[in-house]
PDB file of C-alpha atoms in Angstrom:
ATOM      1  CA  VAL A   1      11.834  10.563   3.600  1.00 82.00           C
ATOM      2  CA  GLN A   2      12.622   6.999   2.706  1.00 90.00           C
ATOM      3  CA  LEU A   3      10.085   4.265   2.579  1.00 93.00           C
ATOM      4  CA  GLN A   4      11.127   0.524   3.011  1.00 93.00           C
ATOM      5  CA  ALA A   5       8.483  -1.848   1.834  1.00 95.00           C
ATOM      6  CA  SER A   6       8.661  -5.454   2.834  1.00 97.00           C
ATOM      7  CA  GLY A   7       6.652  -8.580   3.198  1.00 97.00           C
ATOM      8  CA  GLY A   8       6.341  -9.641  -0.408  1.00 97.00           C
ATOM      9  CA  GLY A   9       6.787 -13.270  -1.539  1.00 97.00           C
ATOM     10  CA  LEU A  10       5.502 -16.168  -3.399  1.00 98.00           C
ATOM     11  CA  VAL A  11       2.203 -17.609  -2.145  1.00 97.00           C
ATOM     12  CA  GLN A  12      -0.663 -19.759  -3.438  1.00 98.00           C
ATOM     13  CA  ALA A  13      -4.039 -18.545  -4.511  1.00 98.00           C
ATOM     14  CA  GLY A  14      -6.279 -18.239  -1.358  1.00 97.00           C
ATOM     15  CA  ASP A  15      -3.277 -17.401   0.946  1.00 98.00           C
ATOM     16  CA  SER A  16      -2.737 -14.433   2.989  1.00 98.00           C
ATOM     17  CA  LEU A  17       0.260 -11.964   3.103  1.00 98.00           C
ATOM     18  CA  ARG A  18       1.010  -8.884   5.152  1.00 98.00           C
ATOM     19  CA  LEU A  19       3.075  -6.064   3.670  1.00 98.00           C
ATOM     20  CA  SER A  20       4.776  -3.370   5.715  1.00 98.00           C
ATOM     21  CA  CYS A  21       6.125  -0.006   4.908  1.00 96.00           C
ATOM     22  CA  ALA A  22       8.304   1.738   7.250  1.00 94.00           C
ATOM     23  CA  ALA A  23       9.169   5.393   6.872  1.00 92.00           C
ATOM     24  CA  SER A  24      12.453   6.994   7.929  1.00 88.00           C
ATOM     25  CA  LYS A  25      10.787   9.930   9.540  1.00 78.00           C
ATOM     26  CA  ARG A  26       7.979  10.076  12.166  1.00 72.00           C
ATOM     27  CA  THR A  27       6.590  13.325  10.661  1.00 69.00           C
ATOM     28  CA  ILE A  28       4.757  11.150   8.114  1.00 81.00           C
ATOM     29  CA  SER A  29       2.232  10.366  11.008  1.00 85.00           C
ATOM     30  CA  ASN A  30       0.600  13.734   9.874  1.00 90.00           C
ATOM     31  CA  ASN A  31       0.233  12.429   6.213  1.00 93.00           C
ATOM     32  CA  GLY A  32      -1.982  10.020   4.498  1.00 95.00           C
ATOM     33  CA  MET A  33      -0.360   6.893   3.086  1.00 96.00           C
ATOM     34  CA  ALA A  34      -1.354   4.435   0.412  1.00 97.00           C
ATOM     35  CA  TRP A  35      -0.367   1.247  -1.355  1.00 98.00           C
ATOM     36  CA  PHE A  36      -0.345   0.952  -5.201  1.00 98.00           C
ATOM     37  CA  ARG A  37       0.703  -1.908  -7.339  1.00 98.00           C
ATOM     38  CA  GLN A  38       1.952  -2.504 -10.739  1.00 98.00           C
ATOM     39  CA  ALA A  39       1.454  -5.835 -12.558  1.00 97.00           C
ATOM     40  CA  PRO A  40       3.696  -6.940 -15.452  1.00 93.00           C
ATOM     41  CA  GLY A  41       2.904  -4.981 -18.590  1.00 95.00           C
ATOM     42  CA  LYS A  42       0.242  -2.837 -16.736  1.00 97.00           C
ATOM     43  CA  GLU A  43       0.203   0.615 -15.343  1.00 97.00           C
ATOM     44  CA  ARG A  44       0.519   1.349 -11.679  1.00 98.00           C
ATOM     45  CA  GLU A  45      -2.792   1.333  -9.999  1.00 98.00           C
ATOM     46  CA  PHE A  46      -4.161   2.349  -6.454  1.00 98.00           C
ATOM     47  CA  VAL A  47      -4.935  -0.335  -4.121  1.00 98.00           C
ATOM     48  CA  SER A  48      -5.724   1.273  -0.730  1.00 98.00           C
ATOM     49  CA  GLY A  49      -5.126   4.387   1.293  1.00 98.00           C
ATOM     50  CA  ILE A  50      -5.319   5.556   4.912  1.00 97.00           C
ATOM     51  CA  SER A  51      -5.511   9.053   6.173  1.00 96.00           C
ATOM     52  CA  TRP A  52      -3.477  10.384   9.071  1.00 93.00           C
ATOM     53  CA  ASN A  53      -6.230   9.517  11.613  1.00 92.00           C
ATOM     54  CA  GLY A  54      -7.153   6.109  10.159  1.00 94.00           C
ATOM     55  CA  GLY A  55      -9.796   6.853   7.413  1.00 96.00           C
ATOM     56  CA  THR A  56      -9.475   4.191   4.718  1.00 97.00           C
ATOM     57  CA  LEU A  57     -10.074   3.962   1.047  1.00 97.00           C
ATOM     58  CA  TYR A  58      -9.963   0.782  -1.128  1.00 98.00           C
ATOM     59  CA  ALA A  59     -10.095  -0.004  -4.805  1.00 97.00           C
ATOM     60  CA  ASP A  60     -13.027  -2.112  -5.642  1.00 97.00           C
ATOM     61  CA  PHE A  61     -11.036  -5.192  -6.554  1.00 95.00           C
ATOM     62  CA  VAL A  62      -9.640  -5.499  -2.979  1.00 93.00           C
ATOM     63  CA  LYS A  63     -12.649  -4.663  -0.881  1.00 91.00           C
ATOM     64  CA  GLY A  64     -13.338  -7.300   1.542  1.00 93.00           C
ATOM     65  CA  ARG A  65     -10.053  -8.881   1.077  1.00 97.00           C
ATOM     66  CA  PHE A  66      -7.382  -6.287   1.891  1.00 98.00           C
ATOM     67  CA  THR A  67      -7.049  -4.262   4.985  1.00 98.00           C
ATOM     68  CA  ILE A  68      -4.865  -1.235   5.418  1.00 98.00           C
ATOM     69  CA  SER A  69      -3.758  -0.011   8.807  1.00 97.00           C
ATOM     70  CA  ARG A  70      -0.923   2.144  10.279  1.00 96.00           C
ATOM     71  CA  ASP A  71       1.079   2.423  13.419  1.00 94.00           C
ATOM     72  CA  ASN A  72       2.111   6.133  13.708  1.00 91.00           C
ATOM     73  CA  ALA A  73       4.387   5.364  16.595  1.00 90.00           C
ATOM     74  CA  LYS A  74       6.434   3.059  14.442  1.00 91.00           C
ATOM     75  CA  SER A  75       5.866   5.288  11.282  1.00 91.00           C
ATOM     76  CA  THR A  76       4.640   2.080   9.494  1.00 94.00           C
ATOM     77  CA  VAL A  77       1.744   1.360   7.243  1.00 96.00           C
ATOM     78  CA  TYR A  78       0.593  -2.245   6.753  1.00 98.00           C
ATOM     79  CA  LEU A  79      -1.472  -3.964   4.079  1.00 98.00           C
ATOM     80  CA  GLN A  80      -3.045  -7.284   5.221  1.00 98.00           C
ATOM     81  CA  MET A  81      -3.993  -9.263   2.114  1.00 98.00           C
ATOM     82  CA  SER A  82      -6.304 -12.284   2.242  1.00 98.00           C
ATOM     83  CA  SER A  83      -7.847 -14.578  -0.282  1.00 97.00           C
ATOM     84  CA  LEU A  84      -5.151 -13.669  -2.757  1.00 98.00           C
ATOM     85  CA  LYS A  85      -5.762 -14.089  -6.353  1.00 97.00           C
ATOM     86  CA  ILE A  86      -3.448 -14.776  -9.253  1.00 97.00           C
ATOM     87  CA  GLU A  87      -4.317 -11.458 -10.611  1.00 97.00           C
ATOM     88  CA  ASP A  88      -2.933  -9.788  -7.406  1.00 98.00           C
ATOM     89  CA  THR A  89       0.551 -10.573  -8.637  1.00 98.00           C
ATOM     90  CA  ALA A  90       2.381  -7.362  -8.855  1.00 98.00           C
ATOM     91  CA  VAL A  91       5.039  -5.096  -7.294  1.00 98.00           C
ATOM     92  CA  TYR A  92       3.465  -3.238  -4.452  1.00 98.00           C
ATOM     93  CA  PHE A  93       4.579   0.174  -3.564  1.00 98.00           C
ATOM     94  CA  CYS A  94       3.807   2.397  -0.623  1.00 97.00           C
ATOM     95  CA  ALA A  95       3.599   6.174  -0.899  1.00 96.00           C
ATOM     96  CA  VAL A  96       3.105   9.250   1.431  1.00 95.00           C
ATOM     97  CA  HIS A  97       0.305  11.692   0.514  1.00 95.00           C
ATOM     98  CA  LEU A  98       1.084  15.385   0.286  1.00 93.00           C
ATOM     99  CA  TRP A  99      -1.452  16.013   3.007  1.00 93.00           C
ATOM    100  CA  ALA A 100      -3.291  14.477   5.852  1.00 93.00           C
ATOM    101  CA  GLY A 101      -5.874  12.593   3.704  1.00 93.00           C
ATOM    102  CA  THR A 102      -5.634   9.956   1.251  1.00 94.00           C
ATOM    103  CA  SER A 103      -6.867   9.407  -2.390  1.00 96.00           C
ATOM    104  CA  SER A 104      -6.375   7.194  -5.369  1.00 96.00           C
ATOM    105  CA  GLN A 105      -4.474   9.905  -7.418  1.00 96.00           C
ATOM    106  CA  GLN A 106      -0.824   9.094  -7.907  1.00 97.00           C
ATOM    107  CA  SER A 107      -0.054  12.776  -8.393  1.00 96.00           C
ATOM    108  CA  GLN A 108      -0.917  13.481  -4.809  1.00 96.00           C
ATOM    109  CA  TYR A 109       1.815  11.336  -3.307  1.00 96.00           C
ATOM    110  CA  LYS A 110       5.179  12.753  -2.908  1.00 92.00           C
ATOM    111  CA  TYR A 111       7.370   9.952  -1.575  1.00 93.00           C
ATOM    112  CA  TRP A 112       7.482   6.349  -2.894  1.00 95.00           C
ATOM    113  CA  GLY A 113       8.983   3.277  -1.645  1.00 93.00           C
ATOM    114  CA  GLN A 114      11.031   0.799  -3.824  1.00 92.00           C
ATOM    115  CA  GLY A 115       8.323  -1.800  -4.057  1.00 94.00           C
ATOM    116  CA  THR A 116       7.904  -5.414  -2.892  1.00 97.00           C
ATOM    117  CA  LEU A 117       7.014  -8.199  -5.212  1.00 98.00           C
ATOM    118  CA  VAL A 118       4.016 -10.412  -4.503  1.00 98.00           C
ATOM    119  CA  THR A 119       3.585 -13.398  -6.588  1.00 98.00           C
ATOM    120  CA  VAL A 120       0.426 -15.475  -6.389  1.00 98.00           C
ATOM    121  CA  SER A 121       0.448 -18.884  -7.991  1.00 97.00           C
ATOM    122  CA  SER A 122      -2.335 -21.409  -8.716  1.00 94.00           C
TER     123      SER A 122
END
């Protein structure tokens, strides 16, 4: 399975951005998916996840600002980001979970996209 993340770019603080992650196979509709991010000099961290049937999970630092969704017909997961902050600057990665659920544990994800860069300026 190949994952193609897109939608990153340079925005100002307070702006919105939507990331997309398209999978090469429709079989991922049976798997949970998630977004992680890695800021410069920091470890990769969980942002948000969504189970096969739409159950969602968010890191505390994005609750109320980010919304994850998926379109199984398109084998695509989205991350709508609003009220962006400078500290949201990072490379955002999408990933496919081993099973139908989702979690914040990176070890439970078997396929990873190449990442898309989000830069938030003041």
